[in-house]
Amino acid sequence: GAWDAAAQVVAAFGDAFLGLRFAEVLRRGAGERPRLEDGELVEMAMEFSLKIAPGGASSPAAPHEDSFRRAAYVVLTGLNPAPQHTAKVTLLDDDYHLLFSSIEDYLWMKLSVVRFGEDQILPPSLSLYAFTIYDLQLEMLSFGSSHFDPNGTSPFRYVSVLLMVGLNREALEYLAKAGSGSPEATHFAWIMYHYQLVTLTDGGVSEDSPSSDIMFKMVLKYISPLISSDPALAVLYPFVLSDVSLRNTLLQKVILETENLELLLGDLDIMSGIRRQKGALEELWDITGTSKDERTILLASAASEAEEQGDRLLALKLYKVAGLFTRVGDMLVSQLAAMMTQKESAARTAVIKEVKKIQDWTEAGAIQIGDRQLRHSLPLVLSLAKFFDLFWSKNYLEAWSLMKSLNFLPIDGHESALISFSRQLDPNYGGNIEYHKAVLELVPDVLEGAVETLSALHTQFRGRVRPGQQSLKPINAESEYLMDEYAAHARTLILFAGMMPHQNAALSARLVQHEVLMS
């Protein structure tokens, strides 16, 4: 390929090239490979046959000199020397042993005769010599990995051969097969991707999908062990990928599997007025200019998957970092509603603490809850939790005072209020609903707790005496009034229970028992 130097040798040793068209063509190259017209190609092929090929009229006697001359004609003419049985420009088997000490030398010679575009069209008499990159690729593939990497210990040797003939995708596939998971193989694959030697054209982002791109699988396999040992390093590598969906799939895997989420996402206890310490992933987002929307989409997707997998605590953390406090509130209200009647539950206590925190931030204006039902339900579930705590501790008077102040249950006896509230409990109701669905599902439990509270208060004022005994304290007018009021509220609530959709027979029976006790 050093055409200037070759031309200088021809000029310096002109006598050795007398009468050869080879020298004339080479001298006119002006530092580049000379372009031969069809007629010149035919002449050069004829000259090779008569003067250079074994048995030719002026072929030198020394076989090794013939080898170099033959190779020089092959390179200059760009004709394929392979079809030896009919070729006019060819190499002998011994030539290959002498000329090519490595696969790189052999491929250089082969690549020098590869023709592209219009150059693939040769004169009819030389059509057999046409050699395309496709021909060379087939030749290398026919050797296969068994020739270049027989023991599977030197994958880069076969990979380099595939790359030299333009089989980039096949090189990557072999690298993934033979060296997958190694830093060298993965980094080499990323270099190929960075310089657009391969493209992620197969789509697919699931590691189990047959359509997943081979490079995506390599990256996935490489970072998987890093998630536990060095999560900050694990989130760095996906940023090499320009495909946002592939990158986020890898980042989501790291987020969901790491045991050190704070290292990636910083301080998860977000509070107004306190500067959060950023995590490694957040810093990478800043450096790469990742938009707020893209960050939110990734965190929301990871939170949703965590929720589906049953890891509600992780989901809450991710929703918080994403700033999706409406979703945080929704989850917390649902969780507390589900645990509302779990007496002496540590999990319930923890959820109450989280709900209180969100409620405080909302009231302080630090966060926004967009859903109206949720805004009404957050303080309500906290109050209902307090009501049950008071009920369980037998502070019935305080519990009932709290229940009355909530205006949650229709205790005033107005028919319109009973009908209006009962409609909201119907899942097919299409009107204005005041509270979160999880809160409305609590109504039977709250109603029973309220009636039991009223029954307990009625008993306290009446005095716990056996039949025929006198009350421990005489029932004065005020006590009698309160007892009547408690009984009236209880009857209203029991009436409301009968109006609720999907009535519970066992609940109705227990409520009637309390009504009998107060009569």
Coordinates of C-alpha atoms in Angstrom, one line a residue:
G1 CA 0.0 0.0 0.0
A2 CA 3.0 2.4 0.0
W3 CA 2.7 3.3 -3.6
D4 CA 5.2 6.1 -3.6
A5 CA 7.9 3.9 -2.1
A6 CA 7.1 1.1 -4.7
A7 CA 7.4 3.6 -7.5
Q8 CA 10.8 4.9 -6.2
V9 CA 12.1 1.3 -6.2
V10 CA 11.0 0.9 -9.8
A11 CA 12.8 4.1 -10.7
A12 CA 15.9 3.1 -8.9
F13 CA 16.1 -0.4 -10.4
G14 CA 14.6 0.3 -13.8
D15 CA 16.7 -2.5 -15.5
A16 CA 14.9 -5.1 -13.5
F17 CA 11.5 -3.9 -14.9
L18 CA 12.4 -3.3 -18.5
G19 CA 9.6 -4.2 -20.9
L20 CA 7.0 -4.7 -18.2
R21 CA 3.8 -2.8 -18.3
F22 CA 3.8 -3.3 -14.5
A23 CA 6.4 -0.5 -14.1
E24 CA 4.6 2.0 -16.3
V25 CA 1.3 1.6 -14.5
L26 CA 3.0 1.8 -11.1
R27 CA 4.9 5.0 -11.9
R28 CA 1.8 6.9 -12.9
G29 CA 0.1 6.3 -9.6
A30 CA 1.3 9.6 -8.1
G31 CA 1.2 8.2 -4.5
E32 CA -2.1 6.3 -4.9
R33 CA -3.2 3.0 -6.3
P34 CA -3.3 3.4 -10.1
R35 CA -6.7 2.9 -11.7
L36 CA -6.5 0.4 -14.6
E37 CA -8.9 0.6 -17.5
D38 CA -10.4 -2.6 -18.8
G39 CA -7.8 -2.8 -21.6
E40 CA -5.0 -2.3 -19.2
L41 CA -6.3 -5.0 -16.9
V42 CA -6.4 -7.5 -19.8
E43 CA -2.8 -6.5 -20.8
M44 CA -1.5 -6.9 -17.2
A45 CA -3.2 -10.3 -16.9
M46 CA -1.6 -11.4 -20.2
E47 CA 1.8 -10.0 -19.1
F48 CA 1.5 -12.1 -15.9
S49 CA 0.6 -15.2 -17.8
L50 CA 3.6 -14.8 -20.3
K51 CA 6.3 -13.4 -18.1
I52 CA 5.5 -13.9 -14.4
A53 CA 3.5 -17.1 -14.0
P54 CA 5.5 -20.4 -13.6
G55 CA 6.6 -21.6 -17.1
G56 CA 6.2 -18.1 -18.6
A57 CA 8.8 -17.0 -21.1
S58 CA 10.6 -14.6 -18.8
S59 CA 9.7 -16.1 -15.4
P60 CA 12.8 -16.0 -13.2
A61 CA 14.3 -19.3 -11.9
A62 CA 14.1 -18.7 -8.2
P63 CA 10.7 -19.8 -6.8
H64 CA 10.8 -17.3 -3.9
E65 CA 11.3 -14.4 -6.4
D66 CA 8.3 -15.6 -8.4
S67 CA 6.2 -15.5 -5.2
F68 CA 6.9 -11.8 -4.6
R69 CA 6.4 -10.9 -8.2
R70 CA 3.1 -12.8 -8.4
A71 CA 1.9 -11.1 -5.2
A72 CA 2.9 -7.7 -6.6
Y73 CA 0.8 -8.3 -9.7
V74 CA -2.2 -9.5 -7.7
V75 CA -2.1 -6.4 -5.5
L76 CA -1.6 -3.9 -8.4
T77 CA -4.3 -5.4 -10.6
G78 CA -6.8 -6.1 -7.9
L79 CA -7.7 -9.5 -9.3
N80 CA -8.6 -12.4 -7.2
P81 CA -5.8 -15.1 -7.3
A82 CA -8.0 -17.9 -5.9
P83 CA -9.4 -19.7 -9.0
Q84 CA -6.1 -21.4 -9.8
H85 CA -7.4 -23.9 -12.3
T86 CA -8.2 -21.2 -14.9
A87 CA -6.5 -18.1 -13.5
K88 CA -4.1 -16.0 -15.4
V89 CA -3.1 -14.0 -12.3
T90 CA -2.7 -16.5 -9.4
L91 CA -0.7 -17.5 -6.4
L92 CA 0.6 -21.0 -5.8
D93 CA 0.2 -22.9 -2.5
D94 CA 3.9 -22.4 -1.7
D95 CA 3.5 -18.6 -2.2
Y96 CA 1.0 -18.4 0.7
H97 CA 3.5 -20.1 3.1
L98 CA 6.3 -17.7 2.1
L99 CA 4.3 -14.5 1.9
F100 CA 1.9 -14.6 4.8
S101 CA 3.2 -15.3 8.3
S102 CA -0.1 -14.1 9.9
I103 CA -3.8 -13.9 9.2
E104 CA -3.4 -10.1 9.1
D105 CA -1.0 -10.3 6.1
Y106 CA -3.3 -12.7 4.3
L107 CA -6.3 -10.5 4.9
W108 CA -4.4 -7.4 3.8
M109 CA -3.7 -9.1 0.4
K110 CA -7.3 -10.3 0.1
L111 CA -8.7 -6.9 1.1
S112 CA -6.5 -5.2 -1.5
V113 CA -8.3 -7.1 -4.3
V114 CA -11.8 -6.5 -3.0
R115 CA -13.9 -4.5 -5.4
F116 CA -16.7 -2.2 -4.6
G117 CA -19.4 -0.4 -6.6
E118 CA -18.5 0.0 -10.3
D119 CA -15.1 -1.6 -9.8
Q120 CA -16.9 -5.0 -9.4
I121 CA -17.6 -5.0 -13.1
L122 CA -14.6 -6.5 -15.0
P123 CA -14.0 -7.2 -18.6
P124 CA -15.7 -10.4 -19.7
S125 CA -12.4 -12.2 -20.0
L126 CA -11.5 -11.4 -16.4
S127 CA -15.0 -11.8 -14.8
L128 CA -13.7 -14.8 -12.9
Y129 CA -11.4 -12.6 -11.0
A130 CA -14.0 -10.4 -9.4
F131 CA -13.8 -10.5 -5.6
T132 CA -16.3 -8.8 -3.3
I133 CA -16.2 -8.2 0.5
Y134 CA -19.1 -10.7 0.6
D135 CA -16.8 -13.4 -0.9
L136 CA -14.1 -12.6 1.7
Q137 CA -16.6 -12.7 4.5
L138 CA -17.8 -16.2 3.4
E139 CA -14.3 -17.4 3.3
M140 CA -13.6 -16.3 6.9
L141 CA -16.9 -17.7 8.2
S142 CA -16.0 -21.0 6.5
F143 CA -12.8 -21.2 8.6
G144 CA -14.9 -20.4 11.7
S145 CA -14.0 -20.0 15.3
S146 CA -12.6 -23.6 15.4
H147 CA -9.7 -22.4 13.3
F148 CA -8.9 -19.1 15.0
D149 CA -10.0 -19.9 18.6
P150 CA -10.0 -23.7 18.8
N151 CA -9.9 -23.9 22.6
G152 CA -12.2 -20.9 23.2
T153 CA -9.5 -19.1 25.2
S154 CA -8.6 -16.4 22.7
P155 CA -12.0 -14.9 21.5
F156 CA -10.4 -11.6 20.5
R157 CA -8.3 -13.4 17.8
Y158 CA -11.4 -14.6 15.9
V159 CA -13.2 -11.3 16.7
S160 CA -10.3 -9.3 15.1
V161 CA -10.6 -11.4 12.0
L162 CA -14.3 -10.8 11.7
L163 CA -13.9 -7.1 12.3
M164 CA -11.2 -6.9 9.6
V165 CA -13.6 -8.2 7.0
G166 CA -16.6 -6.1 8.2
L167 CA -18.5 -8.8 10.0
N168 CA -19.1 -6.5 13.0
R169 CA -22.3 -8.0 14.1
E170 CA -20.9 -11.5 14.0
A171 CA -17.8 -10.3 15.9
L172 CA -20.1 -8.9 18.6
E173 CA -22.1 -12.1 18.8
Y174 CA -19.0 -14.3 19.2
L175 CA -17.6 -11.9 21.8
A176 CA -20.9 -12.2 23.7
K177 CA -20.8 -16.0 23.4
A178 CA -17.1 -16.5 24.3
G179 CA -16.2 -13.6 26.5
S180 CA -19.6 -12.4 27.9
G181 CA -19.4 -10.9 31.3
S182 CA -15.7 -10.0 31.1
P183 CA -14.7 -6.3 31.4
E184 CA -12.6 -6.5 28.2
A185 CA -15.4 -8.0 26.1
T186 CA -18.0 -5.6 27.4
H187 CA -15.8 -2.6 26.9
F188 CA -14.8 -3.7 23.5
A189 CA -18.5 -4.1 22.6
W190 CA -19.2 -0.6 23.9
I191 CA -16.4 0.8 21.7
M192 CA -18.0 -0.9 18.7
Y193 CA -21.3 0.6 19.6
H194 CA -19.8 4.1 20.2
Y195 CA -18.2 4.2 16.8
Q196 CA -21.3 2.8 15.2
L197 CA -19.8 -0.4 14.2
V198 CA -22.9 -2.1 15.5
T199 CA -26.4 -0.7 16.0
L200 CA -29.2 -1.8 18.3
T201 CA -31.6 -2.6 15.5
D202 CA -33.3 -5.7 16.9
G203 CA -35.4 -3.9 19.4
G204 CA -36.4 -5.7 22.5
V205 CA -35.5 -4.8 26.0
S206 CA -36.4 -7.9 28.0
E207 CA -33.4 -10.0 28.9
D208 CA -35.6 -13.1 28.3
S209 CA -36.9 -11.9 24.9
P210 CA -35.4 -13.7 21.8
S211 CA -35.4 -10.3 20.0
S212 CA -33.3 -8.6 22.7
D213 CA -30.2 -7.1 21.2
I214 CA -27.0 -9.0 21.8
M215 CA -25.1 -6.0 23.1
F216 CA -27.9 -5.2 25.6
K217 CA -27.5 -8.7 27.0
M218 CA -23.8 -8.2 27.3
V219 CA -24.2 -5.0 29.3
L220 CA -26.8 -6.6 31.4
K221 CA -24.6 -9.6 32.2
Y222 CA -21.7 -7.4 33.0
I223 CA -23.4 -5.0 35.4
S224 CA -25.5 -7.7 37.2
P225 CA -22.7 -8.7 39.7
L226 CA -21.8 -5.0 40.2
I227 CA -25.3 -4.2 41.5
S228 CA -24.5 -5.7 44.9
S229 CA -20.7 -5.0 45.0
D230 CA -20.6 -1.5 43.5
P231 CA -24.0 -0.1 42.5
A232 CA -22.5 3.4 41.8
L233 CA -20.4 1.8 39.1
A234 CA -23.3 -0.3 37.9
V235 CA -25.4 2.7 37.1
L236 CA -22.5 4.4 35.3
Y237 CA -22.2 1.9 32.4
P238 CA -25.8 2.1 31.0
F239 CA -25.2 5.7 30.1
V240 CA -22.9 4.6 27.3
L241 CA -26.1 3.5 25.5
S242 CA -27.8 6.2 23.6
D243 CA -31.1 4.3 23.4
V244 CA -33.1 5.7 26.3
S245 CA -35.4 2.7 26.7
L246 CA -32.5 0.2 26.9
R247 CA -30.6 2.5 29.2
N248 CA -33.5 2.9 31.5
T249 CA -34.2 -0.8 31.6
L250 CA -30.7 -1.4 32.9
L251 CA -30.9 1.5 35.4
Q252 CA -34.3 0.2 36.6
K253 CA -32.8 -3.2 37.3
V254 CA -30.0 -1.7 39.4
I255 CA -32.5 0.5 41.3
L256 CA -34.7 -2.5 42.1
E257 CA -32.0 -4.9 43.1
T258 CA -29.5 -2.7 45.0
E259 CA -29.4 -2.8 48.8
N260 CA -28.0 0.7 48.9
L261 CA -30.6 2.8 47.3
E262 CA -29.4 6.0 49.1
L263 CA -26.0 5.7 47.4
L264 CA -27.8 6.0 44.0
L265 CA -30.7 8.4 44.8
G266 CA -29.4 10.3 47.9
D267 CA -31.3 11.2 51.0
L268 CA -34.7 9.6 50.6
D269 CA -36.2 11.6 53.5
I270 CA -37.4 14.6 51.4
M271 CA -38.4 17.6 53.5
S272 CA -38.9 21.2 52.6
G273 CA -36.2 23.6 53.5
I274 CA -33.5 20.9 53.8
R275 CA -31.0 20.4 51.0
R276 CA -31.0 16.8 50.0
Q277 CA -27.7 15.0 49.4
K278 CA -27.6 13.8 45.8
G279 CA -26.8 10.2 44.9
A280 CA -24.6 8.8 42.2
L281 CA -27.4 8.3 39.7
E282 CA -28.7 11.8 40.3
E283 CA -25.3 13.2 39.6
L284 CA -25.0 11.2 36.4
W285 CA -28.4 12.6 35.3
D286 CA -27.2 16.1 35.9
I287 CA -23.9 15.5 34.0
T288 CA -25.7 14.0 31.0
G289 CA -28.5 16.5 31.0
T290 CA -31.2 14.0 31.6
S291 CA -34.6 15.8 31.7
K292 CA -36.8 15.8 34.7
D293 CA -39.5 14.1 32.8
E294 CA -37.2 11.2 31.8
R295 CA -36.1 10.8 35.4
T296 CA -39.6 10.8 36.7
I297 CA -40.7 8.2 34.1
L298 CA -37.8 5.9 35.1
L299 CA -38.5 6.2 38.8
A300 CA -42.2 5.8 38.4
S301 CA -41.7 2.7 36.3
A302 CA -39.3 1.2 38.9
A303 CA -41.8 2.1 41.7
S304 CA -44.6 0.5 39.9
E305 CA -42.6 -2.7 39.4
A306 CA -41.6 -2.7 43.0
E307 CA -45.3 -2.4 44.0
E308 CA -46.2 -5.3 41.7
Q309 CA -43.5 -7.4 43.3
G310 CA -45.0 -6.6 46.7
D311 CA -42.1 -4.3 47.9
R312 CA -44.3 -1.4 49.0
L313 CA -41.6 0.2 51.1
L314 CA -39.3 0.5 48.1
A315 CA -42.1 1.7 45.9
L316 CA -42.9 4.5 48.4
K317 CA -39.3 5.6 48.5
L318 CA -39.1 5.8 44.7
Y319 CA -42.4 7.6 44.3
K320 CA -41.1 10.2 46.9
V321 CA -37.8 10.7 45.0
A322 CA -39.8 11.1 41.8
G323 CA -41.9 13.8 43.5
L324 CA -45.1 11.8 42.8
F325 CA -46.6 12.6 46.1
T326 CA -50.2 11.9 45.0
R327 CA -49.1 8.4 44.3
V328 CA -47.3 8.3 47.7
G329 CA -50.5 9.4 49.4
D330 CA -52.6 6.9 47.5
M331 CA -50.4 4.1 48.6
L332 CA -50.2 5.2 52.2
V333 CA -54.0 5.7 52.5
S334 CA -54.6 2.3 51.0
Q335 CA -52.0 0.7 53.4
L336 CA -53.3 2.3 56.5
A337 CA -56.9 1.5 55.6
A338 CA -55.9 -2.1 55.2
M339 CA -54.2 -2.1 58.6
M340 CA -56.7 0.1 60.4
T341 CA -58.2 -2.6 62.7
Q342 CA -54.9 -4.3 63.4
K343 CA -54.5 -3.8 67.1
E344 CA -50.9 -3.3 68.4
S345 CA -49.4 -3.7 65.0
A346 CA -45.8 -2.3 64.5
A347 CA -46.4 -2.1 60.7
R348 CA -49.6 0.0 61.3
T349 CA -47.7 2.4 63.6
A350 CA -45.0 2.8 60.9
V351 CA -47.5 3.6 58.2
I352 CA -49.3 6.1 60.5
K353 CA -46.0 7.9 60.9
E354 CA -45.5 8.1 57.2
V355 CA -49.0 9.3 56.6
K356 CA -48.5 12.0 59.2
K357 CA -45.3 13.1 57.6
I358 CA -47.0 13.5 54.2
Q359 CA -49.9 15.3 55.8
D360 CA -47.6 17.7 57.6
W361 CA -45.7 18.4 54.3
T362 CA -49.0 19.0 52.5
E363 CA -50.2 21.4 55.1
A364 CA -46.9 23.3 55.1
G365 CA -47.1 23.6 51.3
A366 CA -43.9 21.7 50.8
I367 CA -45.6 19.2 48.5
Q368 CA -48.8 19.1 46.4
I369 CA -51.4 16.4 46.4
G370 CA -53.4 16.8 43.2
D371 CA -56.2 14.5 43.9
R372 CA -59.1 16.1 45.9
Q373 CA -60.4 12.8 47.3
L374 CA -56.9 12.0 48.5
R375 CA -56.5 15.4 50.1
H376 CA -59.6 14.8 52.1
S377 CA -58.7 11.2 53.0
L378 CA -55.2 11.8 54.4
P379 CA -56.2 13.6 57.5
L380 CA -59.3 11.4 57.8
V381 CA -57.4 8.1 58.0
L382 CA -55.1 9.5 60.6
S383 CA -58.2 10.5 62.7
L384 CA -59.8 7.1 62.2
A385 CA -56.6 5.4 63.3
K386 CA -56.7 7.6 66.4
F387 CA -60.3 6.7 67.0
F388 CA -59.6 3.0 67.0
D389 CA -56.6 3.6 69.4
L390 CA -58.9 5.4 71.8
F391 CA -61.6 2.7 71.4
W392 CA -59.1 -0.1 72.1
S393 CA -57.9 1.8 75.2
K394 CA -61.5 2.2 76.3
N395 CA -61.5 6.0 76.1
Y396 CA -65.0 5.9 74.8
L397 CA -66.0 9.4 75.5
E398 CA -62.9 10.9 73.7
A399 CA -63.3 8.4 70.9
W400 CA -66.9 9.4 70.3
S401 CA -66.1 13.1 70.5
L402 CA -63.5 12.5 67.8
M403 CA -65.9 10.6 65.6
K404 CA -68.6 13.3 65.9
S405 CA -66.0 16.0 64.9
L406 CA -65.0 14.1 61.7
N407 CA -68.5 14.3 60.1
F408 CA -67.7 11.1 58.4
L409 CA -70.6 8.9 59.3
P410 CA -74.2 10.1 58.9
I411 CA -75.1 10.3 62.6
D412 CA -77.6 13.2 62.5
G413 CA -80.5 11.0 61.3
H414 CA -81.3 13.1 58.2
E415 CA -82.6 10.8 55.5
S416 CA -80.9 12.8 52.8
A417 CA -77.5 12.4 54.4
L418 CA -78.1 8.6 54.8
I419 CA -79.0 8.3 51.1
S420 CA -76.2 10.5 49.9
F421 CA -73.5 8.7 51.8
S422 CA -74.9 5.2 51.0
R423 CA -74.7 6.0 47.3
Q424 CA -71.0 6.8 47.6
L425 CA -70.4 3.3 48.8
D426 CA -71.9 1.9 45.6
P427 CA -69.0 1.1 43.1
N428 CA -71.4 1.9 40.2
Y429 CA -72.2 5.4 41.6
G430 CA -71.1 8.0 39.1
G431 CA -71.6 11.1 41.1
N432 CA -69.3 13.2 43.3
I433 CA -67.4 11.0 45.7
E434 CA -65.8 12.7 48.7
Y435 CA -63.2 10.1 49.8
H436 CA -60.6 7.7 48.6
K437 CA -61.9 4.3 47.7
A438 CA -59.9 2.6 50.5
V439 CA -61.5 4.9 53.0
L440 CA -65.0 4.1 51.8
E441 CA -64.2 0.4 52.1
L442 CA -63.5 1.0 55.8
V443 CA -67.0 2.2 56.5
P444 CA -68.3 -1.1 57.9
D445 CA -65.4 -1.4 60.3
V446 CA -65.7 2.3 61.3
L447 CA -69.5 2.0 61.7
E448 CA -69.2 -1.1 63.9
G449 CA -66.6 0.6 66.0
A450 CA -68.8 3.7 66.4
V451 CA -71.8 1.7 67.4
E452 CA -69.7 -0.3 70.0
T453 CA -68.4 3.0 71.3
L454 CA -72.0 4.3 71.7
S455 CA -73.1 1.1 73.4
A456 CA -70.1 1.3 75.8
L457 CA -70.9 4.9 76.7
H458 CA -74.6 4.0 77.2
T459 CA -73.6 1.2 79.6
Q460 CA -71.3 3.5 81.5
F461 CA -74.0 6.1 82.1
R462 CA -76.6 3.5 83.0
G463 CA -74.3 1.7 85.4
R464 CA -73.3 -2.0 85.2
V465 CA -75.7 -3.7 87.7
R466 CA -77.5 -7.0 87.8
P467 CA -81.2 -7.1 87.4
G468 CA -83.0 -6.3 90.6
Q469 CA -80.1 -4.2 91.9
Q470 CA -80.0 -0.5 92.1
S471 CA -77.7 1.6 89.9
L472 CA -74.4 2.4 91.4
K473 CA -75.3 6.1 90.7
P474 CA -78.7 7.5 90.2
I475 CA -79.5 8.4 86.6
N476 CA -80.0 12.2 86.6
A477 CA -81.6 14.1 83.8
E478 CA -78.3 14.9 82.0
S479 CA -77.2 11.3 82.0
E480 CA -80.6 10.2 80.8
Y481 CA -80.4 12.7 78.0
L482 CA -77.0 11.5 76.9
M483 CA -78.1 7.9 77.0
D484 CA -81.0 8.7 74.8
E485 CA -78.7 10.6 72.4
Y486 CA -76.2 7.7 72.2
A487 CA -79.1 5.3 71.6
A488 CA -80.5 7.5 68.9
H489 CA -77.1 7.8 67.1
A490 CA -76.7 4.1 67.3
R491 CA -80.1 3.5 65.7
T492 CA -79.3 5.9 62.9
L493 CA -76.0 4.1 62.2
I494 CA -77.7 0.7 62.3
L495 CA -80.4 2.1 59.9
F496 CA -77.6 3.3 57.6
A497 CA -76.0 -0.1 57.8
G498 CA -79.2 -1.5 56.3
M499 CA -79.0 0.9 53.4
M500 CA -75.4 0.1 52.4
P501 CA -74.8 -2.0 49.3
H502 CA -73.4 -5.5 49.7
Q503 CA -74.8 -5.8 53.2
N504 CA -73.0 -8.1 55.7
A505 CA -75.4 -10.3 57.6
A506 CA -72.9 -11.0 60.4
L507 CA -72.2 -7.3 60.9
S508 CA -76.0 -6.5 60.9
A509 CA -76.5 -9.2 63.6
R510 CA -73.8 -7.7 65.8
L511 CA -75.2 -4.2 65.4
V512 CA -78.7 -5.3 66.4
Q513 CA -77.2 -6.9 69.6
H514 CA -75.8 -3.5 70.6
E515 CA -79.2 -1.9 69.8
V516 CA -80.9 -4.4 72.1
L517 CA -78.4 -3.7 74.9
M518 CA -79.2 0.0 74.7
S519 CA -83.0 -0.4 74.7

